[in-house]
Amino acid sequence: MTIRVVIVDDQAMVRAGFAALLSAQADIDVVGEAPDGRQGVQVSRSTHPDVVLMDVRMPEMDGLTAAREILEPPPGVVHRPRVLMLTTFDIDDYVYEALRAGASGFLLKDAPPADLIAAVRVVASGEALLAPSVTRRLIADFVRQRPAPRRDPALRLNGLTPRETEVLELIARGLSNQEIAGHLVLAEQTVKTHIGRVLAKLDLRDRAQAVIFAYEAGLVRPGGSA
C-alpha cells in the first residue's frame, strides 16, 4: 500500500528536498505541500494523507496549532492522519505539546535521509516514533518540569489488568515490543494485543501518548524509578 504524505514547512528548499527523497521511494507518494500551518491544515483536509510532516515553527500558524487542528478536527471531518513533527533542536517545548496533542513523534531536520524514510513508514504503520535514548528522556524531563496531568490519570489505570499495567510501564521505559516480549516471556504478538488493549482502554492514540500518560499517572517517574 502506498503511503500518502503531506509536507508542511516554511522553507521551500526543505520541502523540495524532503519531497524528492520521499517520492523516490516506491511505497511513498507526496500528495501535497504547504508553507505554513494554516495551509497545511487545508491541504491535509483536501488530500487525506496518511502522514503529515509538520515543521514546528512557521508563520501564519505554527506547527503545534496546526497539529491540534488536524488531530482534533471539527464535527464532520473524519480523516485524521498521523502527524510527525519536524524540529531543528532535540529539545523543544513545542514538541512535547505536540505529543500531548496526539502527534506520533518527532524527527530532527538534520537526521540522515534513511531516518526520514524509516520514520514515515513507522508512523504510517500506526507506531509512534519513540527513540528510547532521546524521546523518553525529553518526555520525562518535561513531565518533571512542567506537569500538566490528564483528567484523573491514576484512576484510569484501575481499568487495566495487572499484565496490561506491566506492559504500559515497559512501554514508558522505552522498550520495544520484542524487548517487552523477552522481559515478560510472552510471544511478540501477545504483547501487541496487550498494547492494543491498553491504548483502547485509556483512549490513547499511540505509544507516544502512552508514555506521557504513564509518567503523568505516576506509573513511572523521571529518572527511571517506578
Tab-separated table of C-alpha atoms in Angstrom:
chain	number	residue	atom	x	y	z
A	1	MET	CA	0.000	0.000	0.000
A	2	THR	CA	1.309	3.456	-0.889
A	3	ILE	CA	1.850	5.892	1.988
A	4	ARG	CA	0.386	9.324	1.228
A	5	VAL	CA	2.431	12.191	2.695
A	6	VAL	CA	1.957	15.947	3.064
A	7	ILE	CA	4.984	18.142	3.861
A	8	VAL	CA	4.438	21.371	5.823
A	9	ASP	CA	7.495	23.614	6.194
A	10	ASP	CA	8.096	27.319	5.621
A	11	GLN	CA	11.419	26.677	3.854
A	12	ALA	CA	10.893	25.881	0.177
A	13	MET	CA	14.219	24.070	-0.151
A	14	VAL	CA	13.426	21.829	2.804
A	15	ARG	CA	10.054	20.932	1.298
A	16	ALA	CA	11.634	20.250	-2.074
A	17	GLY	CA	14.393	18.115	-0.593
A	18	PHE	CA	12.036	16.033	1.523
A	19	ALA	CA	9.608	15.664	-1.364
A	20	ALA	CA	12.305	14.466	-3.754
A	21	LEU	CA	13.655	11.986	-1.215
A	22	LEU	CA	10.280	10.539	-0.269
A	23	SER	CA	8.846	10.478	-3.795
A	24	ALA	CA	11.793	8.344	-4.893
A	25	GLN	CA	10.507	5.545	-2.646
A	26	ALA	CA	8.213	3.043	-4.337
A	27	ASP	CA	5.846	2.929	-1.349
A	28	ILE	CA	5.601	6.675	-0.630
A	29	ASP	CA	3.661	9.324	-2.539
A	30	VAL	CA	3.924	13.041	-1.651
A	31	VAL	CA	0.392	14.305	-2.260
A	32	GLY	CA	0.764	17.884	-1.063
A	33	GLU	CA	2.981	20.634	0.369
A	34	ALA	CA	2.326	23.797	2.365
A	35	PRO	CA	4.477	26.736	3.578
A	36	ASP	CA	2.661	27.308	6.883
A	37	GLY	CA	0.387	25.577	9.350
A	38	ARG	CA	-2.843	27.137	8.148
A	39	GLN	CA	-2.326	25.967	4.585
A	40	GLY	CA	-1.051	22.667	5.958
A	41	VAL	CA	-4.406	22.005	7.621
A	42	GLN	CA	-6.222	22.881	4.386
A	43	VAL	CA	-4.002	20.646	2.251
A	44	SER	CA	-4.358	17.813	4.726
A	45	ARG	CA	-8.140	18.087	4.713
A	46	SER	CA	-8.281	18.044	0.916
A	47	THR	CA	-5.716	15.331	0.151
A	48	HIS	CA	-6.327	12.878	3.031
A	49	PRO	CA	-2.684	11.888	3.635
A	50	ASP	CA	-1.588	9.037	5.875
A	51	VAL	CA	1.243	11.096	7.372
A	52	VAL	CA	1.814	14.846	7.729
A	53	LEU	CA	5.405	16.013	8.200
A	54	MET	CA	4.902	19.186	10.248
A	55	ASP	CA	7.562	21.793	10.972
A	56	VAL	CA	7.327	23.239	14.483
A	57	ARG	CA	7.956	26.926	13.872
A	58	MET	CA	6.225	28.613	10.939
A	59	PRO	CA	4.485	31.907	10.142
A	60	GLU	CA	0.708	32.337	9.969
A	61	MET	CA	0.088	29.245	12.095
A	62	ASP	CA	2.750	27.279	13.947
A	63	GLY	CA	3.071	23.525	13.693
A	64	LEU	CA	1.634	22.867	17.137
A	65	THR	CA	-1.596	24.706	16.427
A	66	ALA	CA	-1.846	23.061	13.015
A	67	ALA	CA	-1.246	19.609	14.521
A	68	ARG	CA	-4.053	20.196	17.013
A	69	GLU	CA	-6.439	21.252	14.260
A	70	ILE	CA	-5.572	18.168	12.208
A	71	LEU	CA	-5.742	15.733	15.124
A	72	GLU	CA	-8.817	17.269	16.749
A	73	PRO	CA	-10.922	18.117	13.683
A	74	PRO	CA	-14.337	19.774	13.874
A	75	PRO	CA	-17.532	17.713	13.577
A	76	GLY	CA	-17.960	16.260	10.120
A	77	VAL	CA	-14.238	15.845	9.454
A	78	VAL	CA	-13.441	12.165	9.920
A	79	HIS	CA	-9.974	11.847	8.415
A	80	ARG	CA	-7.144	12.102	10.947
A	81	PRO	CA	-3.676	11.427	9.561
A	82	ARG	CA	-0.622	10.691	11.666
A	83	VAL	CA	1.481	13.780	12.399
A	84	LEU	CA	5.260	13.649	12.595
A	85	MET	CA	6.796	16.855	13.932
A	86	LEU	CA	9.994	18.237	12.384
A	87	THR	CA	12.318	20.242	14.632
A	88	THR	CA	15.764	21.800	14.411
A	89	PHE	CA	16.603	21.160	18.062
A	90	ASP	CA	16.495	17.976	20.109
A	91	ILE	CA	14.813	19.808	22.999
A	92	ASP	CA	11.809	21.920	22.091
A	93	ASP	CA	8.784	22.589	24.300
A	94	TYR	CA	6.581	22.644	21.218
A	95	VAL	CA	7.460	19.012	20.580
A	96	TYR	CA	6.218	17.960	23.988
A	97	GLU	CA	2.982	19.832	23.497
A	98	ALA	CA	2.577	18.268	20.073
A	99	LEU	CA	2.910	14.800	21.606
A	100	ARG	CA	0.236	15.726	24.111
A	101	ALA	CA	-1.978	16.875	21.267
A	102	GLY	CA	-1.640	13.478	19.603
A	103	ALA	CA	1.373	13.751	17.301
A	104	SER	CA	3.037	10.394	16.715
A	105	GLY	CA	6.567	11.598	17.368
A	106	PHE	CA	9.247	13.920	16.112
A	107	LEU	CA	12.291	13.923	13.905
A	108	LEU	CA	15.283	16.235	13.758
A	109	LYS	CA	15.553	18.062	10.447
A	110	ASP	CA	19.217	17.138	10.112
A	111	ALA	CA	18.541	13.409	10.547
A	112	PRO	CA	20.016	11.152	7.843
A	113	PRO	CA	17.760	10.609	4.800
A	114	ALA	CA	17.290	6.950	5.720
A	115	ASP	CA	15.903	8.018	9.112
A	116	LEU	CA	13.297	10.249	7.486
A	117	ILE	CA	12.137	7.457	5.192
A	118	ALA	CA	12.018	4.986	8.067
A	119	ALA	CA	10.158	7.487	10.263
A	120	VAL	CA	7.409	7.950	7.699
A	121	ARG	CA	6.971	4.185	7.388
A	122	VAL	CA	6.966	3.655	11.152
A	123	VAL	CA	4.376	6.346	11.789
A	124	ALA	CA	2.218	5.254	8.864
A	125	SER	CA	2.133	1.727	10.270
A	126	GLY	CA	0.479	3.022	13.417
A	127	GLU	CA	3.534	3.033	15.657
A	128	ALA	CA	4.948	6.057	17.431
A	129	LEU	CA	8.429	7.289	16.626
A	130	LEU	CA	9.977	6.833	20.062
A	131	ALA	CA	13.743	6.525	20.290
A	132	PRO	CA	14.375	5.423	23.884
A	133	SER	CA	17.647	7.375	24.091
A	134	VAL	CA	16.006	10.654	23.100
A	135	THR	CA	12.241	10.819	23.307
A	136	ARG	CA	11.813	9.077	26.653
A	137	ARG	CA	14.356	11.423	28.258
A	138	LEU	CA	12.711	14.507	26.792
A	139	ILE	CA	9.220	13.491	27.875
A	140	ALA	CA	10.471	12.609	31.354
A	141	ASP	CA	12.182	15.997	31.687
A	142	PHE	CA	9.068	17.793	30.529
A	143	VAL	CA	6.724	15.954	32.881
A	144	ARG	CA	9.074	16.675	35.788
A	145	GLN	CA	9.490	20.352	34.988
A	146	ARG	CA	6.091	21.319	33.662
A	147	PRO	CA	3.484	18.777	34.772
A	148	ALA	CA	0.027	19.024	33.228
A	149	PRO	CA	-1.831	15.892	34.342
A	150	ARG	CA	-4.643	14.405	32.346
A	151	ARG	CA	-8.049	14.050	33.946
A	152	ASP	CA	-7.634	11.576	36.831
A	153	PRO	CA	-4.868	9.580	35.072
A	154	ALA	CA	-4.115	7.432	38.126
A	155	LEU	CA	-7.757	6.426	38.416
A	156	ARG	CA	-7.818	5.418	34.764
A	157	LEU	CA	-5.082	2.888	35.497
A	158	ASN	CA	-7.623	0.937	37.541
A	159	GLY	CA	-9.249	-0.221	34.310
A	160	LEU	CA	-6.124	-2.124	33.264
A	161	THR	CA	-5.311	-5.688	34.208
A	162	PRO	CA	-2.035	-6.286	36.100
A	163	ARG	CA	-0.426	-7.575	32.889
A	164	GLU	CA	-1.599	-4.550	30.888
A	165	THR	CA	-0.189	-2.271	33.588
A	166	GLU	CA	3.151	-4.079	33.318
A	167	VAL	CA	3.150	-3.612	29.557
A	168	LEU	CA	2.359	0.095	29.876
A	169	GLU	CA	5.220	0.561	32.340
A	170	LEU	CA	7.667	-1.142	29.977
A	171	ILE	CA	6.452	0.984	27.047
A	172	ALA	CA	7.130	4.077	29.148
A	173	ARG	CA	10.633	2.825	29.895
A	174	GLY	CA	11.327	2.761	26.163
A	175	LEU	CA	11.267	-0.971	25.495
A	176	SER	CA	10.331	-2.245	22.044
A	177	ASN	CA	7.698	-4.927	21.511
A	178	GLN	CA	10.434	-7.525	21.147
A	179	GLU	CA	12.121	-6.399	24.367
A	180	ILE	CA	8.808	-6.416	26.247
A	181	ALA	CA	8.120	-9.935	24.986
A	182	GLY	CA	11.501	-11.097	26.247
A	183	HIS	CA	11.100	-9.376	29.605
A	184	LEU	CA	7.651	-10.840	30.261
A	185	VAL	CA	8.331	-14.157	28.498
A	186	LEU	CA	5.469	-13.654	26.055
A	187	ALA	CA	5.025	-14.006	22.321
A	188	GLU	CA	5.510	-10.713	20.483
A	189	GLN	CA	2.004	-10.967	19.026
A	190	THR	CA	0.629	-11.286	22.569
A	191	VAL	CA	2.470	-8.106	23.511
A	192	LYS	CA	0.909	-6.322	20.521
A	193	THR	CA	-2.520	-7.488	21.688
A	194	HIS	CA	-1.891	-6.155	25.199
A	195	ILE	CA	-0.701	-2.818	23.813
A	196	GLY	CA	-3.814	-2.531	21.675
A	197	ARG	CA	-5.994	-3.117	24.716
A	198	VAL	CA	-4.063	-0.594	26.791
A	199	LEU	CA	-4.470	2.098	24.139
A	200	ALA	CA	-8.162	1.316	23.712
A	201	LYS	CA	-8.959	1.276	27.430
A	202	LEU	CA	-7.109	4.527	28.102
A	203	ASP	CA	-8.337	6.169	24.888
A	204	LEU	CA	-4.780	6.844	23.736
A	205	ARG	CA	-3.743	7.283	20.123
A	206	ASP	CA	-0.364	5.544	20.180
A	207	ARG	CA	2.805	4.791	22.140
A	208	ALA	CA	3.789	8.438	22.386
A	209	GLN	CA	0.643	9.263	24.312
A	210	ALA	CA	1.030	6.067	26.340
A	211	VAL	CA	4.481	7.178	27.538
A	212	ILE	CA	3.191	10.596	28.555
A	213	PHE	CA	0.182	9.034	30.302
A	214	ALA	CA	2.384	6.624	32.282
A	215	TYR	CA	4.509	9.477	33.593
A	216	GLU	CA	1.521	11.662	34.403
A	217	ALA	CA	-0.236	8.802	36.192
A	218	GLY	CA	2.832	8.169	38.341
A	219	LEU	CA	3.334	4.649	36.983
A	220	VAL	CA	6.932	5.585	36.248
A	221	ARG	CA	8.848	8.644	37.370
A	222	PRO	CA	11.535	10.795	35.763
A	223	GLY	CA	14.884	9.185	36.302
A	224	GLY	CA	13.558	5.669	35.806
A	225	SER	CA	12.167	4.769	39.231
A	226	ALA	CA	8.721	3.220	39.499
